[in-house]
Amino acid sequence: MSVCSEKRTPCRNTSHALLRKRRAYGLITGVVLLFLLVLASLALGSRTIALRETFNALQNYDPQNDLHLIVRELRIPRTLVAVLAGLALGVAGAIMQAITRNPLAEPGLLGVNAGAAVAVVTGMTLFGLTTMQHYVWFAFAGAGLAGITVFFLGQAHLSGTNPVRLVLAGAGLSIVLASVTGIIIVNSPLTVLDQVRHWSAGSVEGRGYDVVAILAIAVLIGVITAAALAGNLNAIVLGRDMGEALGVNIRLTWIIACCAVMLLAGAATAAAGPVGFAGLVAPHIARMMTGPNYRWVLPYSALFSAILLLGADVTGRIIVPPSEIAAGIIITLIGGPFFIFVVRKYRLNKL
């Protein structure tokens, strides 16, 4: 008879030790990779800057040096927006997968990004809004309304365990909202069309410190809210009945979680455009590294999603220099195959 069958405690201790080691290695690897990507983001672009000069721009800033200006005024805020937006999308995706018990849930697939996008484009066209300080509120409202619509169309409040119904509702609403967005853009003045063109592809190019400030505040509030819900999310993923048996207020948790998703996804979409799949991929990688405990899944999802979006932005700069490919397009190329992999893994073949 094996040691595990005779005495389960040593096996459980070994399993916990391996899990802790995997979490530690994953965290160290993720932080190091993010740090390297930050350096690459500051140094690489249409004009490559040596690392020595990059560090010099950070430590001994000379406003007369054009290389220092590029680093301080263009690449630092761009890098911060990519990291913060990725972090927000990762946490939002993890929350949505928990409350719907749906491995395919994420802001892009469930129409949240599309709702924020159509609201932002409407604000730009009808009200002449040009800065994030103004149209971010439209993004929050659009994300919230789209999310609520999908949840009720897919009956997620009654049957969140049915992933196909929810994905179909999100896909249908996303198509409708994308059509509305296209109609608005086509009938907009050329100035609005030019403004929306890069944003709608999911680009962080040209973002300034004003965008960083608003995004940072929204992300801070959203992440704190998500962290406070981590224990309840662990209960909800076990099922509605089990969650209630454990004393969790399901309705209140849903409301707070949806507000957090609206805040995170709305701010990220306003800052970086409708970026898809980042919130889908990151939580799955996080669970592979940490297990199902959402006290670990949430921070790891934030870390890996930030790596994904920043890595996509850096990759988009170096593929066809001096031109750029938007980060949202790069992530779609990665996320599409991953989406198919998840569908096959979970065998989502029943309506």
CSV table of C-alpha atoms in Angstrom, one decimal:
chain,number,residue,atom,x,y,z
A,1,MET,CA,0.0,0.0,0.0
A,2,SER,CA,1.3,3.4,-0.9
A,3,VAL,CA,2.2,6.1,1.5
A,4,CYS,CA,-0.8,8.2,0.2
A,5,SER,CA,-3.3,5.5,1.0
A,6,GLU,CA,-1.9,4.7,4.4
A,7,LYS,CA,-1.3,8.3,5.6
A,8,ARG,CA,-2.9,11.1,3.6
A,9,THR,CA,-1.3,13.9,5.6
A,10,PRO,CA,2.2,13.5,4.0
A,11,CYS,CA,0.7,13.5,0.5
A,12,ARG,CA,-1.4,16.6,1.3
A,13,ASN,CA,1.7,18.3,2.7
A,14,THR,CA,3.7,17.4,-0.4
A,15,SER,CA,0.9,18.7,-2.7
A,16,HIS,CA,0.7,22.0,-0.8
A,17,ALA,CA,4.4,22.4,-0.9
A,18,LEU,CA,4.5,21.8,-4.7
A,19,LEU,CA,1.6,24.3,-5.1
A,20,ARG,CA,3.4,26.9,-3.0
A,21,LYS,CA,6.6,26.4,-5.0
A,22,ARG,CA,4.7,26.7,-8.3
A,23,ARG,CA,3.0,29.9,-7.1
A,24,ALA,CA,6.4,31.4,-6.0
A,25,TYR,CA,8.1,30.4,-9.2
A,26,GLY,CA,5.2,31.8,-11.2
A,27,LEU,CA,5.2,35.0,-9.4
A,28,ILE,CA,9.0,35.5,-9.7
A,29,THR,CA,8.9,34.6,-13.4
A,30,GLY,CA,5.9,36.9,-14.1
A,31,VAL,CA,7.5,39.9,-12.3
A,32,VAL,CA,10.8,39.4,-14.0
A,33,LEU,CA,9.1,39.1,-17.4
A,34,LEU,CA,7.0,42.2,-16.8
A,35,PHE,CA,10.1,44.2,-15.8
A,36,LEU,CA,11.9,43.1,-19.0
A,37,LEU,CA,8.9,44.1,-21.1
A,38,VAL,CA,8.8,47.5,-19.3
A,39,LEU,CA,12.5,48.1,-20.3
A,40,ALA,CA,11.8,46.9,-23.8
A,41,SER,CA,8.7,49.2,-24.0
A,42,LEU,CA,10.8,52.2,-23.0
A,43,ALA,CA,13.7,51.4,-25.4
A,44,LEU,CA,12.0,50.0,-28.5
A,45,GLY,CA,9.9,51.7,-31.1
A,46,SER,CA,10.1,53.6,-34.3
A,47,ARG,CA,13.3,55.0,-32.8
A,48,THR,CA,15.4,52.6,-30.8
A,49,ILE,CA,17.0,54.0,-27.7
A,50,ALA,CA,19.9,52.3,-26.0
A,51,LEU,CA,19.3,51.0,-22.4
A,52,ARG,CA,22.0,53.3,-21.0
A,53,GLU,CA,20.3,56.3,-22.5
A,54,THR,CA,16.9,55.1,-21.3
A,55,PHE,CA,18.2,54.8,-17.7
A,56,ASN,CA,19.8,58.2,-18.1
A,57,ALA,CA,16.5,59.7,-19.2
A,58,LEU,CA,14.9,58.2,-16.0
A,59,GLN,CA,17.6,59.4,-13.6
A,60,ASN,CA,19.1,62.5,-15.2
A,61,TYR,CA,16.3,64.0,-17.3
A,62,ASP,CA,17.4,66.6,-19.8
A,63,PRO,CA,14.4,68.4,-21.5
A,64,GLN,CA,16.7,69.5,-24.3
A,65,ASN,CA,17.5,65.9,-25.2
A,66,ASP,CA,15.0,64.6,-27.7
A,67,LEU,CA,15.7,61.0,-26.7
A,68,HIS,CA,14.9,61.9,-23.1
A,69,LEU,CA,11.6,63.5,-24.2
A,70,ILE,CA,10.6,60.4,-26.1
A,71,VAL,CA,11.2,58.2,-23.0
A,72,ARG,CA,9.6,60.6,-20.5
A,73,GLU,CA,6.7,62.1,-22.4
A,74,LEU,CA,5.7,59.3,-24.8
A,75,ARG,CA,6.9,55.9,-23.7
A,76,ILE,CA,6.5,56.0,-20.0
A,77,PRO,CA,2.8,56.9,-20.1
A,78,ARG,CA,2.2,54.5,-22.9
A,79,THR,CA,3.8,51.7,-20.9
A,80,LEU,CA,1.8,52.6,-17.8
A,81,VAL,CA,-1.4,52.6,-19.7
A,82,ALA,CA,-0.6,49.1,-21.2
A,83,VAL,CA,0.2,47.7,-17.8
A,84,LEU,CA,-2.8,49.2,-16.0
A,85,ALA,CA,-5.3,48.3,-18.8
A,86,GLY,CA,-4.0,44.8,-19.0
A,87,LEU,CA,-4.2,44.4,-15.2
A,88,ALA,CA,-7.8,45.7,-15.3
A,89,LEU,CA,-8.9,43.3,-18.1
A,90,GLY,CA,-7.3,40.3,-16.3
A,91,VAL,CA,-9.1,41.0,-13.0
A,92,ALA,CA,-12.4,41.7,-14.8
A,93,GLY,CA,-12.1,38.4,-16.8
A,94,ALA,CA,-11.3,36.4,-13.7
A,95,ILE,CA,-14.3,37.9,-11.9
A,96,MET,CA,-16.6,37.2,-14.8
A,97,GLN,CA,-15.5,33.6,-15.1
A,98,ALA,CA,-16.2,33.1,-11.4
A,99,ILE,CA,-19.6,34.7,-11.1
A,100,THR,CA,-20.9,33.0,-14.3
A,101,ARG,CA,-19.0,29.8,-13.7
A,102,ASN,CA,-18.1,30.1,-17.4
A,103,PRO,CA,-14.6,29.3,-18.6
A,104,LEU,CA,-15.2,31.5,-21.7
A,105,ALA,CA,-16.4,34.6,-19.9
A,106,GLU,CA,-14.4,37.8,-20.4
A,107,PRO,CA,-15.3,41.4,-21.1
A,108,GLY,CA,-14.7,41.1,-24.9
A,109,LEU,CA,-16.7,37.9,-25.4
A,110,LEU,CA,-19.6,39.0,-23.3
A,111,GLY,CA,-20.1,42.3,-25.0
A,112,VAL,CA,-18.8,44.6,-22.2
A,113,ASN,CA,-16.0,46.0,-24.4
A,114,ALA,CA,-18.4,46.5,-27.3
A,115,GLY,CA,-20.8,48.3,-25.0
A,116,ALA,CA,-18.0,50.6,-23.8
A,117,ALA,CA,-16.8,51.2,-27.4
A,118,VAL,CA,-20.2,52.2,-28.8
A,119,ALA,CA,-20.7,54.6,-25.8
A,120,VAL,CA,-17.3,56.2,-26.3
A,121,VAL,CA,-17.8,56.6,-30.1
A,122,THR,CA,-21.2,58.1,-29.4
A,123,GLY,CA,-19.7,60.6,-27.0
A,124,MET,CA,-17.0,61.5,-29.4
A,125,THR,CA,-19.4,62.0,-32.3
A,126,LEU,CA,-22.5,63.6,-30.7
A,127,PHE,CA,-20.8,65.6,-28.0
A,128,GLY,CA,-17.4,66.3,-29.4
A,129,LEU,CA,-15.5,64.7,-26.5
A,130,THR,CA,-11.8,64.3,-27.1
A,131,THR,CA,-10.2,63.5,-23.8
A,132,MET,CA,-10.5,60.5,-21.6
A,133,GLN,CA,-11.6,62.7,-18.6
A,134,HIS,CA,-14.8,63.2,-20.5
A,135,TYR,CA,-15.6,60.0,-22.4
A,136,VAL,CA,-14.6,57.6,-19.7
A,137,TRP,CA,-18.0,58.1,-18.1
A,138,PHE,CA,-19.6,57.0,-21.3
A,139,ALA,CA,-17.4,53.9,-21.2
A,140,PHE,CA,-18.5,53.0,-17.7
A,141,ALA,CA,-22.2,53.4,-18.7
A,142,GLY,CA,-21.8,51.4,-21.9
A,143,ALA,CA,-19.9,48.6,-20.2
A,144,GLY,CA,-22.5,48.3,-17.5
A,145,LEU,CA,-25.5,48.3,-19.7
A,146,ALA,CA,-24.0,45.8,-22.1
A,147,GLY,CA,-23.0,43.5,-19.2
A,148,ILE,CA,-26.4,43.6,-17.7
A,149,THR,CA,-28.1,43.0,-21.0
A,150,VAL,CA,-25.9,39.9,-21.7
A,151,PHE,CA,-26.4,38.5,-18.3
A,152,PHE,CA,-30.2,38.7,-18.6
A,153,LEU,CA,-30.3,37.5,-22.3
A,154,GLY,CA,-28.2,34.6,-21.3
A,155,GLN,CA,-30.1,34.0,-18.1
A,156,ALA,CA,-26.8,34.0,-16.2
A,157,HIS,CA,-28.6,35.0,-13.0
A,158,LEU,CA,-30.5,31.7,-13.3
A,159,SER,CA,-28.2,29.4,-15.2
A,160,GLY,CA,-24.7,30.8,-15.1
A,161,THR,CA,-23.4,27.2,-15.4
A,162,ASN,CA,-24.5,27.1,-19.1
A,163,PRO,CA,-21.5,28.7,-20.9
A,164,VAL,CA,-22.8,28.4,-24.4
A,165,ARG,CA,-26.0,30.4,-23.8
A,166,LEU,CA,-24.0,33.2,-22.2
A,167,VAL,CA,-21.4,33.3,-25.0
A,168,LEU,CA,-24.1,33.3,-27.7
A,169,ALA,CA,-25.8,36.2,-26.0
A,170,GLY,CA,-22.6,38.0,-25.7
A,171,ALA,CA,-21.6,37.3,-29.3
A,172,GLY,CA,-25.0,38.4,-30.6
A,173,LEU,CA,-24.9,41.7,-28.6
A,174,SER,CA,-21.3,42.3,-29.7
A,175,ILE,CA,-22.2,42.0,-33.3
A,176,VAL,CA,-25.2,44.4,-32.9
A,177,LEU,CA,-23.1,46.9,-31.0
A,178,ALA,CA,-20.2,46.7,-33.5
A,179,SER,CA,-22.6,47.4,-36.3
A,180,VAL,CA,-23.9,50.4,-34.4
A,181,THR,CA,-20.4,51.6,-33.8
A,182,GLY,CA,-19.6,51.2,-37.5
A,183,ILE,CA,-22.7,53.2,-38.6
A,184,ILE,CA,-21.8,56.0,-36.2
A,185,ILE,CA,-18.1,56.1,-37.4
A,186,VAL,CA,-19.0,56.1,-41.1
A,187,ASN,CA,-21.4,59.0,-40.6
A,188,SER,CA,-19.0,61.0,-38.5
A,189,PRO,CA,-16.7,63.9,-39.5
A,190,LEU,CA,-13.2,63.0,-40.7
A,191,THR,CA,-11.7,64.4,-37.4
A,192,VAL,CA,-13.7,62.0,-35.4
A,193,LEU,CA,-12.9,59.1,-37.8
A,194,ASP,CA,-9.2,59.8,-37.4
A,195,GLN,CA,-9.5,60.0,-33.6
A,196,VAL,CA,-11.4,56.7,-33.4
A,197,ARG,CA,-9.3,54.8,-36.0
A,198,HIS,CA,-6.4,53.9,-33.7
A,199,TRP,CA,-8.4,53.7,-30.6
A,200,SER,CA,-10.9,51.2,-32.0
A,201,ALA,CA,-8.0,48.8,-32.9
A,202,GLY,CA,-6.9,48.5,-29.3
A,203,SER,CA,-3.9,50.8,-29.3
A,204,VAL,CA,-2.1,52.6,-26.4
A,205,GLU,CA,-0.1,54.8,-28.7
A,206,GLY,CA,-0.2,58.5,-27.9
A,207,ARG,CA,-1.7,58.1,-24.4
A,208,GLY,CA,-0.5,60.8,-21.9
A,209,TYR,CA,-0.2,61.1,-18.1
A,210,ASP,CA,-3.8,62.4,-17.9
A,211,VAL,CA,-5.0,59.0,-19.1
A,212,VAL,CA,-2.7,57.2,-16.7
A,213,ALA,CA,-4.1,59.1,-13.7
A,214,ILE,CA,-7.8,58.3,-14.5
A,215,LEU,CA,-7.0,54.7,-15.3
A,216,ALA,CA,-4.9,54.2,-12.2
A,217,ILE,CA,-7.8,55.5,-9.9
A,218,ALA,CA,-10.4,53.3,-11.6
A,219,VAL,CA,-8.1,50.2,-11.5
A,220,LEU,CA,-7.2,50.8,-7.8
A,221,ILE,CA,-10.9,51.0,-6.8
A,222,GLY,CA,-11.7,48.0,-9.0
A,223,VAL,CA,-8.9,45.8,-7.7
A,224,ILE,CA,-9.6,46.6,-4.0
A,225,THR,CA,-13.3,45.7,-4.7
A,226,ALA,CA,-12.2,42.4,-6.4
A,227,ALA,CA,-9.8,41.5,-3.5
A,228,ALA,CA,-12.7,42.0,-1.0
A,229,LEU,CA,-14.8,39.6,-3.1
A,230,ALA,CA,-12.2,36.8,-3.4
A,231,GLY,CA,-13.6,34.7,-0.6
A,232,ASN,CA,-17.2,35.0,-1.9
A,233,LEU,CA,-16.0,34.1,-5.4
A,234,ASN,CA,-14.4,30.9,-4.1
A,235,ALA,CA,-17.9,29.9,-2.8
A,236,ILE,CA,-19.8,31.0,-5.9
A,237,VAL,CA,-17.7,28.8,-8.2
A,238,LEU,CA,-18.9,25.8,-6.3
A,239,GLY,CA,-22.5,26.5,-7.4
A,240,ARG,CA,-25.4,28.7,-6.3
A,241,ASP,CA,-26.7,26.3,-3.7
A,242,MET,CA,-23.3,25.6,-2.2
A,243,GLY,CA,-22.6,29.3,-2.1
A,244,GLU,CA,-25.7,30.0,-0.2
A,245,ALA,CA,-25.1,27.1,2.1
A,246,LEU,CA,-21.7,28.7,2.9
A,247,GLY,CA,-23.5,31.9,3.9
A,248,VAL,CA,-22.6,34.0,0.8
A,249,ASN,CA,-25.2,36.6,-0.3
A,250,ILE,CA,-25.2,35.6,-4.0
A,251,ARG,CA,-27.3,38.6,-5.2
A,252,LEU,CA,-25.1,41.2,-3.4
A,253,THR,CA,-21.9,39.5,-4.6
A,254,TRP,CA,-23.2,39.6,-8.1
A,255,ILE,CA,-24.1,43.3,-7.9
A,256,ILE,CA,-20.7,44.3,-6.4
A,257,ALA,CA,-18.8,42.0,-8.9
A,258,CYS,CA,-20.7,43.5,-11.8
A,259,CYS,CA,-19.8,47.0,-10.6
A,260,ALA,CA,-16.2,46.1,-10.4
A,261,VAL,CA,-16.2,44.6,-13.9
A,262,MET,CA,-17.9,47.7,-15.2
A,263,LEU,CA,-15.3,49.9,-13.6
A,264,LEU,CA,-12.3,47.9,-14.7
A,265,ALA,CA,-13.5,47.0,-18.2
A,266,GLY,CA,-14.9,50.5,-18.9
A,267,ALA,CA,-11.7,52.3,-17.8
A,268,ALA,CA,-9.5,49.9,-19.8
A,269,THR,CA,-11.6,50.2,-22.9
A,270,ALA,CA,-11.7,54.0,-22.6
A,271,ALA,CA,-7.9,54.1,-22.3
A,272,ALA,CA,-6.8,51.4,-24.7
A,273,GLY,CA,-9.7,50.7,-26.9
A,274,PRO,CA,-11.8,47.5,-27.1
A,275,VAL,CA,-9.0,44.9,-26.5
A,276,GLY,CA,-10.3,41.4,-26.6
A,277,PHE,CA,-9.1,38.0,-25.2
A,278,ALA,CA,-6.7,39.4,-22.6
A,279,GLY,CA,-9.3,38.8,-19.9
A,280,LEU,CA,-9.9,35.3,-21.2
A,281,VAL,CA,-6.3,34.0,-21.5
A,282,ALA,CA,-4.8,35.4,-18.2
A,283,PRO,CA,-7.2,33.7,-15.7
A,284,HIS,CA,-6.7,30.3,-17.3
A,285,ILE,CA,-2.9,30.7,-17.0
A,286,ALA,CA,-3.3,31.9,-13.4
A,287,ARG,CA,-5.3,28.9,-12.4
A,288,MET,CA,-2.7,26.6,-14.0
A,289,MET,CA,-0.1,28.2,-11.7
A,290,THR,CA,-2.1,28.8,-8.5
A,291,GLY,CA,-5.0,26.4,-8.4
A,292,PRO,CA,-8.7,27.5,-8.1
A,293,ASN,CA,-8.3,29.8,-5.1
A,294,TYR,CA,-9.4,33.3,-6.2
A,295,ARG,CA,-7.2,34.9,-3.6
A,296,TRP,CA,-4.4,33.9,-5.8
A,297,VAL,CA,-6.2,33.8,-9.2
A,298,LEU,CA,-7.0,37.5,-9.1
A,299,PRO,CA,-3.5,38.9,-8.6
A,300,TYR,CA,-2.0,36.3,-11.0
A,301,SER,CA,-4.6,37.2,-13.6
A,302,ALA,CA,-3.7,40.8,-13.3
A,303,LEU,CA,0.0,40.1,-13.6
A,304,PHE,CA,-0.3,37.8,-16.7
A,305,SER,CA,-2.8,40.1,-18.4
A,306,ALA,CA,-0.5,43.1,-18.0
A,307,ILE,CA,2.3,41.0,-19.5
A,308,LEU,CA,0.1,40.0,-22.4
A,309,LEU,CA,-1.0,43.5,-23.3
A,310,LEU,CA,2.4,45.1,-22.8
A,311,GLY,CA,4.1,42.3,-24.7
A,312,ALA,CA,1.6,42.7,-27.5
A,313,ASP,CA,2.2,46.4,-27.7
A,314,VAL,CA,6.0,45.9,-27.8
A,315,THR,CA,5.6,43.2,-30.5
A,316,GLY,CA,3.4,45.5,-32.6
A,317,ARG,CA,6.2,48.1,-32.6
A,318,ILE,CA,9.0,45.8,-33.9
A,319,ILE,CA,7.2,43.7,-36.5
A,320,VAL,CA,7.0,46.3,-39.3
A,321,PRO,CA,9.1,49.2,-38.2
A,322,PRO,CA,8.7,52.2,-38.4
A,323,SER,CA,5.0,51.4,-38.7
A,324,GLU,CA,3.1,49.8,-35.8
A,325,ILE,CA,0.4,47.1,-35.4
A,326,ALA,CA,-2.1,47.8,-32.6
A,327,ALA,CA,-1.8,45.7,-29.5
A,328,GLY,CA,-5.4,44.7,-29.8
A,329,ILE,CA,-4.7,43.0,-33.1
A,330,ILE,CA,-1.7,41.1,-31.8
A,331,ILE,CA,-3.7,39.9,-28.8
A,332,THR,CA,-6.5,38.7,-31.1
A,333,LEU,CA,-4.1,36.6,-33.1
A,334,ILE,CA,-3.1,35.0,-29.8
A,335,GLY,CA,-6.5,34.8,-28.2
A,336,GLY,CA,-8.4,33.3,-31.1
A,337,PRO,CA,-6.6,30.0,-31.1
A,338,PHE,CA,-6.6,30.0,-27.2
A,339,PHE,CA,-10.4,30.4,-27.4
A,340,ILE,CA,-10.7,27.4,-29.6
A,341,PHE,CA,-8.5,25.4,-27.2
A,342,VAL,CA,-10.7,26.3,-24.2
A,343,VAL,CA,-13.9,25.3,-26.1
A,344,ARG,CA,-12.4,21.9,-27.0
A,345,LYS,CA,-11.0,21.4,-23.5
A,346,TYR,CA,-14.3,22.0,-21.8
A,347,ARG,CA,-16.4,20.3,-24.5
A,348,LEU,CA,-19.0,23.0,-24.6
A,349,ASN,CA,-21.3,21.2,-27.0
A,350,LYS,CA,-24.7,21.4,-25.1
A,351,LEU,CA,-27.1,24.3,-25.1
